[in-house]
CSV table of C-alpha atoms in Angstrom, one decimal:
chain,number,residue,atom,x,y,z
Q,1,UNK,CA,101.9,-34.0,-30.2
Q,2,UNK,CA,99.2,-34.3,-32.9
Q,3,UNK,CA,99.4,-37.4,-35.1
Q,4,UNK,CA,98.4,-34.9,-37.9
Q,5,UNK,CA,102.0,-33.6,-37.8
Q,6,UNK,CA,103.6,-37.0,-38.1
Q,7,UNK,CA,101.3,-37.8,-41.0
Q,8,UNK,CA,102.1,-34.5,-42.6
Q,9,UNK,CA,105.8,-35.2,-42.5
Q,10,UNK,CA,105.3,-38.6,-43.9
Q,11,UNK,CA,103.3,-37.1,-46.7
Q,12,UNK,CA,106.0,-34.5,-47.4
Q,13,UNK,CA,108.6,-37.3,-47.7
Q,14,UNK,CA,106.4,-39.2,-50.2
Q,15,UNK,CA,105.9,-36.1,-52.3
Q,16,UNK,CA,109.6,-35.3,-52.4
Q,17,UNK,CA,111.0,-38.8,-52.9
Q,18,UNK,CA,108.2,-40.9,-54.4
Q,19,UNK,CA,106.8,-38.3,-56.8
Q,20,UNK,CA,103.4,-38.4,-55.1
Q,21,UNK,CA,100.9,-35.6,-55.9
Q,22,UNK,CA,100.0,-33.8,-52.7
Q,23,UNK,CA,96.3,-33.4,-53.5
Q,24,UNK,CA,95.8,-37.1,-54.2
Q,25,UNK,CA,98.0,-38.2,-51.4
Q,26,UNK,CA,96.4,-36.1,-48.7
Q,27,UNK,CA,93.0,-37.5,-49.6
Q,28,UNK,CA,94.3,-41.0,-49.5
Q,29,UNK,CA,95.9,-40.5,-46.0
Q,30,UNK,CA,92.7,-38.9,-44.7
Q,31,UNK,CA,90.7,-41.8,-45.9
Q,32,UNK,CA,93.0,-44.2,-44.0
Q,33,UNK,CA,93.2,-42.3,-40.7
Q,34,UNK,CA,90.5,-41.3,-38.3
Q,35,UNK,CA,91.4,-37.6,-37.8
Q,36,UNK,CA,89.0,-35.1,-36.3
Q,37,UNK,CA,87.8,-32.4,-38.6
Q,38,UNK,CA,90.2,-29.9,-37.1
Q,39,UNK,CA,93.2,-32.2,-37.4
Q,40,UNK,CA,92.3,-33.1,-40.9
Q,41,UNK,CA,92.2,-29.5,-41.9
Q,42,UNK,CA,95.5,-28.9,-40.1
Q,43,UNK,CA,97.1,-31.9,-41.8
Q,44,UNK,CA,96.1,-30.7,-45.3
Q,45,UNK,CA,97.3,-27.2,-44.7
Q,46,UNK,CA,100.6,-28.4,-43.2
Q,47,UNK,CA,101.4,-30.5,-46.3
Q,48,UNK,CA,100.3,-28.0,-48.9
Q,49,UNK,CA,101.5,-24.9,-47.1
Q,50,UNK,CA,104.9,-26.4,-46.4
Q,51,UNK,CA,105.3,-27.3,-50.1
Q,52,UNK,CA,104.2,-23.9,-51.4
Q,53,UNK,CA,106.6,-22.0,-49.1
Q,54,UNK,CA,109.5,-24.4,-49.4
Q,55,UNK,CA,112.1,-22.0,-50.8
Q,56,UNK,CA,111.4,-19.3,-48.3
Q,57,UNK,CA,111.4,-21.8,-45.4
Q,58,UNK,CA,114.7,-23.3,-46.5
Q,59,UNK,CA,116.2,-19.8,-46.6
Q,60,UNK,CA,115.2,-19.1,-42.9
Q,61,UNK,CA,116.4,-22.6,-41.8
Q,62,UNK,CA,119.8,-22.1,-43.4
Q,63,UNK,CA,120.2,-18.8,-41.5
Q,64,UNK,CA,119.7,-20.8,-38.2
Q,65,UNK,CA,121.4,-24.1,-39.0
Q,66,UNK,CA,125.0,-25.1,-38.7
Q,67,UNK,CA,124.5,-27.3,-41.7
Q,68,UNK,CA,123.0,-26.5,-45.1
Q,69,UNK,CA,119.5,-27.9,-45.4
Q,70,UNK,CA,120.4,-30.0,-48.4
Q,71,UNK,CA,122.9,-31.9,-46.1
Q,72,UNK,CA,120.3,-32.8,-43.5
Q,73,UNK,CA,118.5,-36.2,-43.3
Q,74,UNK,CA,115.2,-36.4,-45.2
Q,75,UNK,CA,113.2,-36.6,-41.9
Q,76,UNK,CA,115.0,-33.7,-40.2
Q,77,UNK,CA,114.7,-31.5,-43.3
Q,78,UNK,CA,110.9,-32.2,-43.5
Q,79,UNK,CA,110.3,-31.7,-39.8
Q,80,UNK,CA,112.2,-28.4,-39.9
Q,81,UNK,CA,110.3,-27.2,-42.9
Q,82,UNK,CA,106.9,-28.1,-41.5
Q,83,UNK,CA,107.7,-26.6,-38.1
Q,84,UNK,CA,109.0,-23.4,-39.6
Q,85,UNK,CA,105.9,-23.1,-41.8
Q,86,UNK,CA,103.7,-23.6,-38.7
Q,87,UNK,CA,105.5,-20.8,-36.9
Q,88,UNK,CA,106.1,-18.2,-39.7
Q,89,UNK,CA,102.9,-18.7,-41.7
Q,90,UNK,CA,100.3,-20.4,-39.5
Q,91,UNK,CA,101.3,-18.4,-36.4
Q,92,UNK,CA,101.7,-21.3,-34.0
Q,93,UNK,CA,103.2,-20.3,-30.6
Q,94,UNK,CA,107.0,-20.5,-30.3
Q,95,UNK,CA,107.1,-22.9,-27.4
Q,96,UNK,CA,104.6,-25.2,-29.1
Q,97,UNK,CA,106.7,-25.2,-32.3
Q,98,UNK,CA,109.8,-26.3,-30.5
Q,99,UNK,CA,108.1,-29.0,-28.4
Q,100,UNK,CA,106.1,-30.4,-31.3
Q,101,UNK,CA,109.1,-30.3,-33.7
Q,102,UNK,CA,111.3,-32.3,-31.2
Q,103,UNK,CA,108.5,-34.8,-30.5
Q,104,UNK,CA,107.8,-35.3,-34.2
Q,105,UNK,CA,111.5,-36.0,-35.1
Q,106,UNK,CA,111.7,-38.3,-32.0
Q,107,UNK,CA,108.7,-40.2,-33.3
Q,108,UNK,CA,110.1,-40.6,-36.8
Q,109,UNK,CA,113.9,-41.0,-36.2
Q,110,UNK,CA,114.5,-41.7,-32.5
Q,111,UNK,CA,116.7,-39.5,-30.3
Q,112,UNK,CA,119.7,-38.8,-32.5
Q,113,UNK,CA,118.4,-35.6,-34.1
Q,114,UNK,CA,116.3,-34.2,-31.3
Q,115,UNK,CA,119.1,-31.9,-30.0
Q,116,UNK,CA,119.8,-30.5,-33.4
Q,117,UNK,CA,116.1,-29.9,-34.3
Q,118,UNK,CA,115.6,-28.3,-30.9
Q,119,UNK,CA,118.5,-25.9,-31.4
Q,120,UNK,CA,117.5,-24.8,-34.9
Q,121,UNK,CA,113.8,-24.2,-33.9
Q,122,UNK,CA,114.9,-22.2,-30.9
Q,123,UNK,CA,116.9,-19.9,-33.1
Q,124,UNK,CA,114.1,-19.5,-35.5
Q,125,UNK,CA,111.6,-18.6,-32.8
Q,126,UNK,CA,113.9,-15.9,-31.4
Q,127,UNK,CA,112.5,-13.6,-34.1
Q,128,UNK,CA,108.9,-13.0,-35.1
Q,129,UNK,CA,107.5,-13.8,-38.5
Q,130,UNK,CA,107.6,-10.1,-39.5
Q,131,UNK,CA,111.2,-9.8,-38.2
Q,132,UNK,CA,112.2,-12.7,-40.4
Q,133,UNK,CA,110.6,-11.2,-43.5
Q,134,UNK,CA,112.6,-8.0,-42.9
Q,135,UNK,CA,115.8,-9.9,-42.1
Q,136,UNK,CA,115.6,-12.1,-45.2
Q,137,UNK,CA,114.5,-9.3,-47.5
Q,138,UNK,CA,117.6,-7.3,-46.6
Q,139,UNK,CA,120.0,-10.2,-47.3
Q,140,UNK,CA,118.8,-12.0,-50.5
Q,141,UNK,CA,120.3,-11.0,-53.8
Q,142,UNK,CA,118.1,-8.6,-55.8
Q,143,UNK,CA,117.8,-11.1,-58.7
Q,144,UNK,CA,116.4,-13.7,-56.3
Q,145,UNK,CA,114.3,-11.4,-54.0
Q,146,UNK,CA,110.8,-12.0,-55.3
Q,147,UNK,CA,111.5,-15.7,-55.9
Q,148,UNK,CA,112.8,-16.3,-52.4
Q,149,UNK,CA,110.4,-14.1,-50.5
Q,150,UNK,CA,107.4,-15.6,-52.3
Q,151,UNK,CA,108.8,-19.1,-52.7
Q,152,UNK,CA,109.0,-19.6,-56.4
Q,153,UNK,CA,111.6,-20.8,-58.9
Q,154,UNK,CA,113.4,-17.9,-60.6
Q,155,UNK,CA,112.1,-18.9,-64.1
Q,156,UNK,CA,108.5,-18.7,-63.0
Q,157,UNK,CA,109.1,-15.3,-61.4
Q,158,UNK,CA,110.6,-14.0,-64.7
Q,159,UNK,CA,107.5,-15.1,-66.6
Q,160,UNK,CA,105.3,-13.1,-64.2
Q,161,UNK,CA,107.6,-10.1,-64.3
Q,162,UNK,CA,107.3,-10.0,-68.0
Q,163,UNK,CA,103.5,-10.3,-67.8
Q,164,UNK,CA,102.9,-7.9,-64.9
Q,165,UNK,CA,105.4,-5.0,-64.8
Q,166,UNK,CA,103.8,-3.5,-61.8
Q,167,UNK,CA,105.5,-5.0,-58.7
Q,168,UNK,CA,102.6,-4.4,-56.3
Q,169,UNK,CA,100.2,-6.3,-58.6
Q,170,UNK,CA,102.8,-9.0,-59.1
Q,171,UNK,CA,103.1,-9.4,-55.4
Q,172,UNK,CA,99.3,-9.7,-55.1
Q,173,UNK,CA,99.5,-12.6,-57.6
Q,174,UNK,CA,102.4,-14.3,-55.7
Q,175,UNK,CA,100.4,-13.9,-52.4
Q,176,UNK,CA,97.3,-15.4,-54.0
Q,177,UNK,CA,99.3,-18.3,-55.4
Q,178,UNK,CA,100.5,-19.1,-51.9
Q,179,UNK,CA,97.0,-19.3,-50.4
Q,180,UNK,CA,94.8,-22.4,-50.5
Q,181,UNK,CA,91.9,-21.9,-53.0
Q,182,UNK,CA,88.4,-21.8,-51.8
Q,183,UNK,CA,86.2,-24.8,-52.7
Q,184,UNK,CA,83.9,-24.2,-55.6
Q,185,UNK,CA,81.3,-26.5,-57.0
Q,186,UNK,CA,79.6,-26.9,-60.3
Q,187,UNK,CA,75.8,-27.3,-60.1
Q,188,UNK,CA,75.0,-29.5,-63.0
Q,189,UNK,CA,73.2,-27.5,-65.7
Q,190,UNK,CA,69.6,-28.4,-66.1
Q,191,UNK,CA,69.0,-29.3,-62.5
Q,192,UNK,CA,67.8,-27.5,-59.4
Q,193,UNK,CA,69.9,-27.8,-56.2
Q,194,UNK,CA,69.1,-26.9,-52.6
Q,195,UNK,CA,71.7,-24.2,-52.0
Q,196,UNK,CA,71.6,-24.5,-48.2
Q,197,UNK,CA,75.2,-24.3,-47.0
Q,198,UNK,CA,76.3,-22.8,-50.3
Q,199,UNK,CA,76.8,-19.3,-51.8
Q,200,UNK,CA,76.7,-18.2,-55.4
Q,201,UNK,CA,80.0,-18.0,-57.3
Q,202,UNK,CA,81.4,-14.7,-58.6
Q,203,UNK,CA,81.1,-15.3,-62.3
Q,204,UNK,CA,79.7,-18.6,-63.5
Q,205,UNK,CA,75.9,-19.0,-63.3
Q,206,UNK,CA,76.5,-22.6,-62.2
Q,207,UNK,CA,79.1,-22.0,-59.5
Q,208,UNK,CA,78.4,-22.5,-55.8
Q,209,UNK,CA,80.9,-21.8,-53.1
Q,210,UNK,CA,81.2,-23.8,-49.9
Q,211,UNK,CA,80.0,-22.3,-46.7
Q,212,UNK,CA,78.9,-25.4,-44.7
Q,213,UNK,CA,81.3,-28.3,-45.5
Q,214,UNK,CA,79.0,-31.0,-44.1
Q,215,UNK,CA,76.0,-30.0,-46.2
Q,216,UNK,CA,77.9,-29.4,-49.4
Q,217,UNK,CA,79.8,-32.8,-49.1
Q,218,UNK,CA,76.4,-34.6,-48.9
Q,219,UNK,CA,75.4,-33.1,-52.2
Q,220,UNK,CA,78.8,-34.0,-53.7
Q,221,UNK,CA,78.1,-37.7,-52.9
Q,222,UNK,CA,74.7,-37.7,-54.6
Q,223,UNK,CA,76.1,-36.2,-57.8
Q,224,UNK,CA,74.2,-32.9,-57.4
Q,225,UNK,CA,77.5,-31.1,-57.3
Q,226,UNK,CA,81.0,-31.7,-58.6
Q,227,UNK,CA,84.1,-29.9,-57.5
Q,228,UNK,CA,85.2,-27.5,-60.2
Q,229,UNK,CA,87.0,-24.2,-60.2
Q,230,UNK,CA,85.0,-21.3,-61.5
Q,231,UNK,CA,87.5,-20.6,-64.2
Q,232,UNK,CA,87.1,-24.1,-65.6
Q,233,UNK,CA,83.3,-23.6,-65.6
Q,234,UNK,CA,83.6,-20.4,-67.6
Q,235,UNK,CA,85.6,-22.1,-70.4
Q,236,UNK,CA,82.9,-24.7,-70.9
Q,237,UNK,CA,80.1,-22.1,-70.5
Q,238,UNK,CA,81.7,-19.9,-73.2
Q,239,UNK,CA,82.1,-22.8,-75.6
Q,240,UNK,CA,78.5,-23.7,-75.2
Q,241,UNK,CA,77.3,-20.1,-75.6
Q,242,UNK,CA,79.1,-19.3,-78.8
Q,243,UNK,CA,76.7,-19.2,-81.8
Q,244,UNK,CA,77.3,-21.4,-84.8
Q,245,UNK,CA,75.4,-21.8,-88.0
Q,246,UNK,CA,74.0,-25.2,-89.1
Q,247,UNK,CA,73.8,-28.4,-87.2
Q,248,UNK,CA,74.9,-28.5,-83.6
Q,249,UNK,CA,74.6,-32.1,-82.6
Q,250,UNK,CA,78.1,-33.5,-82.3
Q,251,UNK,CA,80.5,-32.3,-79.5
Q,252,UNK,CA,83.9,-33.5,-78.6
Q,253,UNK,CA,86.0,-33.1,-75.4
Q,254,UNK,CA,89.4,-34.1,-76.8
Q,255,UNK,CA,91.3,-34.5,-73.5
Q,256,UNK,CA,88.5,-35.2,-71.1
Q,257,UNK,CA,90.2,-36.6,-67.9
Q,258,UNK,CA,89.4,-36.3,-65.1
Q,259,UNK,CA,86.0,-35.3,-66.3
Q,260,UNK,CA,85.0,-31.9,-64.8
Q,261,UNK,CA,84.5,-30.1,-68.1
Q,262,UNK,CA,82.9,-33.2,-69.6
Q,263,UNK,CA,80.2,-33.1,-67.0
Q,264,UNK,CA,79.4,-29.5,-67.9
Q,265,UNK,CA,79.4,-30.1,-71.6
Q,266,UNK,CA,77.4,-33.3,-71.4
Q,267,UNK,CA,74.7,-31.6,-69.3
Q,268,UNK,CA,74.4,-28.7,-71.8
Q,269,UNK,CA,74.5,-31.2,-74.8
Q,270,UNK,CA,71.8,-33.3,-73.2
Q,271,UNK,CA,69.6,-30.2,-72.8
Q,272,UNK,CA,70.0,-29.4,-76.5
Q,273,UNK,CA,69.7,-32.9,-77.9
Q,274,UNK,CA,73.3,-33.1,-78.8
Q,275,UNK,CA,75.8,-35.9,-78.2
Q,276,UNK,CA,79.2,-35.6,-76.4
Q,277,UNK,CA,82.2,-37.7,-77.2
Q,278,UNK,CA,84.8,-37.6,-74.4
Q,279,UNK,CA,88.2,-38.8,-75.4
Q,280,UNK,CA,91.1,-39.5,-73.0
Q,281,UNK,CA,94.5,-41.0,-73.7
Q,282,UNK,CA,95.0,-42.6,-70.3
Q,283,UNK,CA,92.7,-45.5,-69.3
Q,284,UNK,CA,92.7,-44.7,-65.6
Q,285,UNK,CA,91.7,-41.1,-66.3
Q,286,UNK,CA,89.0,-42.3,-68.8
Q,287,UNK,CA,87.6,-44.3,-66.0
Q,288,UNK,CA,87.4,-41.2,-63.8
Q,289,UNK,CA,85.5,-39.5,-66.6
Q,290,UNK,CA,83.1,-42.5,-66.8
Q,291,UNK,CA,82.6,-42.5,-63.1
Q,292,UNK,CA,81.9,-38.7,-62.7
Q,293,UNK,CA,79.4,-38.8,-65.6
Q,294,UNK,CA,77.7,-41.8,-64.1
Q,295,UNK,CA,77.5,-40.2,-60.7
Q,296,UNK,CA,76.0,-37.1,-62.4
Q,297,UNK,CA,73.5,-39.2,-64.4
Q,298,UNK,CA,74.9,-38.0,-67.7
Q,299,UNK,CA,75.7,-39.8,-70.9
Q,300,UNK,CA,78.7,-39.5,-73.2
Q,301,UNK,CA,80.6,-41.8,-75.5
Q,302,UNK,CA,84.0,-42.5,-73.8
Q,303,UNK,CA,86.9,-43.1,-76.1
Q,304,UNK,CA,90.4,-44.0,-75.1
Q,305,UNK,CA,93.2,-42.9,-77.4
Q,306,UNK,CA,95.6,-40.3,-78.5
Q,307,UNK,CA,93.6,-37.3,-79.7
Q,308,UNK,CA,96.1,-36.6,-82.4
Q,309,UNK,CA,95.0,-39.9,-84.0
Q,310,UNK,CA,91.3,-39.7,-83.0
Q,311,UNK,CA,88.9,-42.5,-83.8
Q,312,UNK,CA,86.7,-40.1,-85.7
Q,313,UNK,CA,86.5,-38.8,-89.3
Q,314,UNK,CA,87.8,-35.3,-90.1
Q,315,UNK,CA,85.3,-32.5,-89.8
Q,316,UNK,CA,83.0,-34.6,-87.6
Q,317,UNK,CA,82.2,-32.2,-84.8
Q,318,UNK,CA,80.3,-28.9,-84.4
Q,319,UNK,CA,82.0,-28.0,-81.1
Q,320,UNK,CA,85.4,-29.2,-79.9
Q,321,UNK,CA,87.0,-28.5,-76.5
Q,322,UNK,CA,90.7,-28.9,-76.3
Q,323,UNK,CA,91.9,-28.6,-72.7
Q,324,UNK,CA,95.5,-28.9,-73.6
Q,325,UNK,CA,98.2,-30.3,-71.2
Q,326,UNK,CA,100.2,-27.4,-69.9
Q,327,UNK,CA,102.6,-26.2,-67.2
Q,328,UNK,CA,99.7,-25.4,-64.9
Q,329,UNK,CA,101.2,-22.0,-64.0
Q,330,UNK,CA,97.7,-20.8,-63.4
Q,331,UNK,CA,97.0,-23.3,-60.7
Q,332,UNK,CA,100.1,-23.1,-58.5
Q,333,UNK,CA,97.9,-22.5,-55.4
Q,334,UNK,CA,96.0,-25.7,-56.2
Q,335,UNK,CA,98.9,-28.0,-57.0
Q,336,UNK,CA,101.3,-27.2,-54.2
Q,337,UNK,CA,104.3,-29.2,-55.4
Q,338,UNK,CA,104.0,-28.3,-59.1
Q,339,UNK,CA,106.1,-25.2,-58.9
Q,340,UNK,CA,109.1,-27.3,-57.9
Q,341,UNK,CA,108.6,-30.0,-60.6
Q,342,UNK,CA,107.9,-27.9,-63.7
Q,343,UNK,CA,111.0,-26.6,-65.6
Q,344,UNK,CA,111.6,-24.5,-68.7
Q,345,UNK,CA,112.3,-27.7,-70.6
Q,346,UNK,CA,108.8,-28.9,-69.7
Q,347,UNK,CA,107.5,-25.7,-71.2
Q,348,UNK,CA,109.2,-26.3,-74.5
Q,349,UNK,CA,108.0,-29.9,-74.7
Q,350,UNK,CA,104.4,-29.0,-73.8
Q,351,UNK,CA,104.3,-26.2,-76.4
Q,352,UNK,CA,105.1,-28.8,-79.1
Q,353,UNK,CA,102.3,-31.0,-77.9
Q,354,UNK,CA,99.9,-28.1,-77.7
Q,355,UNK,CA,100.5,-27.1,-81.3
Q,356,UNK,CA,99.9,-30.7,-82.5
Q,357,UNK,CA,96.7,-31.0,-80.5
Q,358,UNK,CA,95.3,-27.7,-81.8
Q,359,UNK,CA,96.0,-28.8,-85.4
Q,360,UNK,CA,94.1,-32.0,-84.6
Q,361,UNK,CA,91.2,-30.2,-83.0
Q,362,UNK,CA,90.8,-27.9,-86.1
Q,363,UNK,CA,90.9,-30.9,-88.4
Q,364,UNK,CA,88.1,-32.6,-86.3
Q,365,UNK,CA,85.9,-29.6,-86.6
Q,366,UNK,CA,83.5,-29.0,-89.5
Q,367,UNK,CA,83.4,-25.7,-91.5
Q,368,UNK,CA,81.5,-23.2,-89.4
Q,369,UNK,CA,82.1,-25.2,-86.2
Q,370,UNK,CA,84.2,-24.0,-83.3
Q,371,UNK,CA,87.2,-25.1,-81.3
Q,372,UNK,CA,87.7,-24.0,-77.7
Q,373,UNK,CA,91.5,-24.0,-76.9
Q,374,UNK,CA,92.0,-23.9,-73.1
Q,375,UNK,CA,95.0,-24.1,-70.9
Q,376,UNK,CA,95.5,-23.4,-67.1
Q,377,UNK,CA,98.5,-21.2,-67.8
Q,378,UNK,CA,99.6,-17.6,-67.5
Q,379,UNK,CA,102.5,-18.1,-70.0
Q,380,UNK,CA,102.0,-16.5,-73.4
Q,381,UNK,CA,103.9,-19.3,-75.1
Q,382,UNK,CA,101.1,-21.7,-74.0
Q,383,UNK,CA,98.2,-19.2,-74.6
Q,384,UNK,CA,98.1,-16.4,-77.1
Q,385,UNK,CA,101.2,-17.5,-79.1
Q,386,UNK,CA,99.8,-20.9,-79.8
Q,387,UNK,CA,96.5,-19.6,-81.2
Q,388,UNK,CA,98.0,-16.7,-83.1
Q,389,UNK,CA,100.4,-19.1,-84.7
Q,390,UNK,CA,97.5,-21.4,-85.7
Q,391,UNK,CA,95.7,-18.4,-87.3
Q,392,UNK,CA,98.7,-18.0,-89.7
Q,393,UNK,CA,98.4,-21.6,-91.0
Q,394,UNK,CA,94.7,-22.4,-90.8
Q,395,UNK,CA,91.5,-20.7,-92.1
Q,396,UNK,CA,90.1,-19.6,-88.8
Q,397,UNK,CA,88.6,-16.5,-87.1
Q,398,UNK,CA,88.5,-15.8,-83.4
Q,399,UNK,CA,85.3,-15.5,-81.5
Q,400,UNK,CA,85.1,-12.7,-79.0
Q,401,UNK,CA,85.1,-14.7,-75.8
Q,402,UNK,CA,84.7,-11.7,-73.4
Q,403,UNK,CA,81.4,-10.8,-75.2
Q,404,UNK,CA,80.1,-14.3,-74.2
Q,405,UNK,CA,80.9,-13.6,-70.6
Q,406,UNK,CA,79.6,-10.1,-69.8
Q,407,UNK,CA,80.3,-8.6,-66.4
Q,408,UNK,CA,83.8,-10.1,-66.0
Q,409,UNK,CA,86.6,-7.6,-66.1
Q,410,UNK,CA,89.0,-8.8,-68.8
Q,411,UNK,CA,91.8,-7.4,-70.9
Q,412,UNK,CA,90.9,-6.0,-74.3
Q,413,UNK,CA,90.9,-8.6,-77.2
Q,414,UNK,CA,89.1,-11.7,-78.2
Q,415,UNK,CA,90.6,-14.0,-75.6
Q,416,UNK,CA,89.8,-15.0,-72.0
Q,417,UNK,CA,92.7,-14.8,-69.5
Q,418,UNK,CA,91.7,-15.1,-65.9
Q,419,UNK,CA,94.1,-14.3,-63.0
Q,420,UNK,CA,94.0,-15.7,-59.5
Q,421,UNK,CA,94.5,-12.3,-57.9
Q,422,UNK,CA,92.0,-10.5,-60.1
Q,423,UNK,CA,89.2,-13.0,-60.4
Q,424,UNK,CA,89.8,-15.5,-57.5
Q,425,UNK,CA,89.9,-18.3,-60.0
Q,426,UNK,CA,92.7,-20.5,-61.5
Q,427,UNK,CA,94.6,-18.7,-64.2
Q,428,UNK,CA,92.6,-20.1,-67.2
Q,429,UNK,CA,93.1,-19.1,-70.8
Q,430,UNK,CA,90.7,-19.6,-73.6
Q,431,UNK,CA,90.5,-18.8,-77.3
Q,432,UNK,CA,87.5,-19.9,-79.4
Q,433,UNK,CA,88.4,-20.5,-83.1
Q,434,UNK,CA,85.7,-20.6,-85.7
Q,435,UNK,CA,86.8,-22.9,-88.5
Q,436,UNK,CA,86.2,-21.6,-92.0
């Protein structure tokens, strides 16, 4: 039995009951345990994949268990989920699944649950993964079909159904959101980087995709590269490319943590002789911004405080980036547990905060300056509705973002909306508002 499996189950328990974030937790566990490269990769996939597919896995387990999964012990539930994921999604051999599942629960909880785990896993492995898809698809209620088969909460599926009426395209999105994202790096603007072990990105001129993990990680340590999704790069790139009249010396990143977009903006600002102010409300995230800028040999003024009450005079900035806190519906593939934590109530609360922050961003921007409003969301309430509402109450005009990013297939209109299944990026939204 691989120790990676035991560590993965322990990680799942921490995510479910301690509120841990899977991406942070997996890195911490890997730094504390000497796993081979293969085991480290398996461990990470077991944790994130099990979390992504949780609802579908629970459905299959319930078909094969004499007790509902909610009534099982925490350890048994996590072992069954992980084992079922290994079999149905990773394609691990049936005999290995049963043996490893039994050994894992024995390691975690002694002998008392081994017979039960053995019986459930044997029933699951009586059918192939494809047979289970057919079996489950024929039995779930129509209203729950897409949510169960692609492992999402019903409310999120309803959002995507309203956005993408075509079912085949919607399924392509669901499938993409259940796959781990490829690793993309930002090459710091203004520098030359040896691209051995790397490939160009699809859209951003500064994006590089990982081919050789060892070579790319060396460049990451030296600050030549920072990990950043190509969608995030495009929002910073568009903000820096938009033309403005008059002075262009003072830039603001209103919600800068953990610092990815601040690196991009600081590098461009430095090339143009401008100054970046990076604001972050949370001190620990402000420290992350400071560290990533230092590692990249870039300068910015770091402020800690609520951006709604910024330590700056009104109309102080020529360019403002507002990367507003959001539901993260555009990054479900990246944050494996987030689909189970976000609720419609969260959406309502976040929209209120987004409105306030956008008002503050407009107030901080001089006449003729621009505000880039960004969210990693596919929900219109967090994207187009926010900026169209602002246009009714503020003297602003929209900059045509797609014209700043030629060659990228985008929907008509002045906004940027990226889709994981169309662009192989996170689902980033951007509007650029010129303040009159």
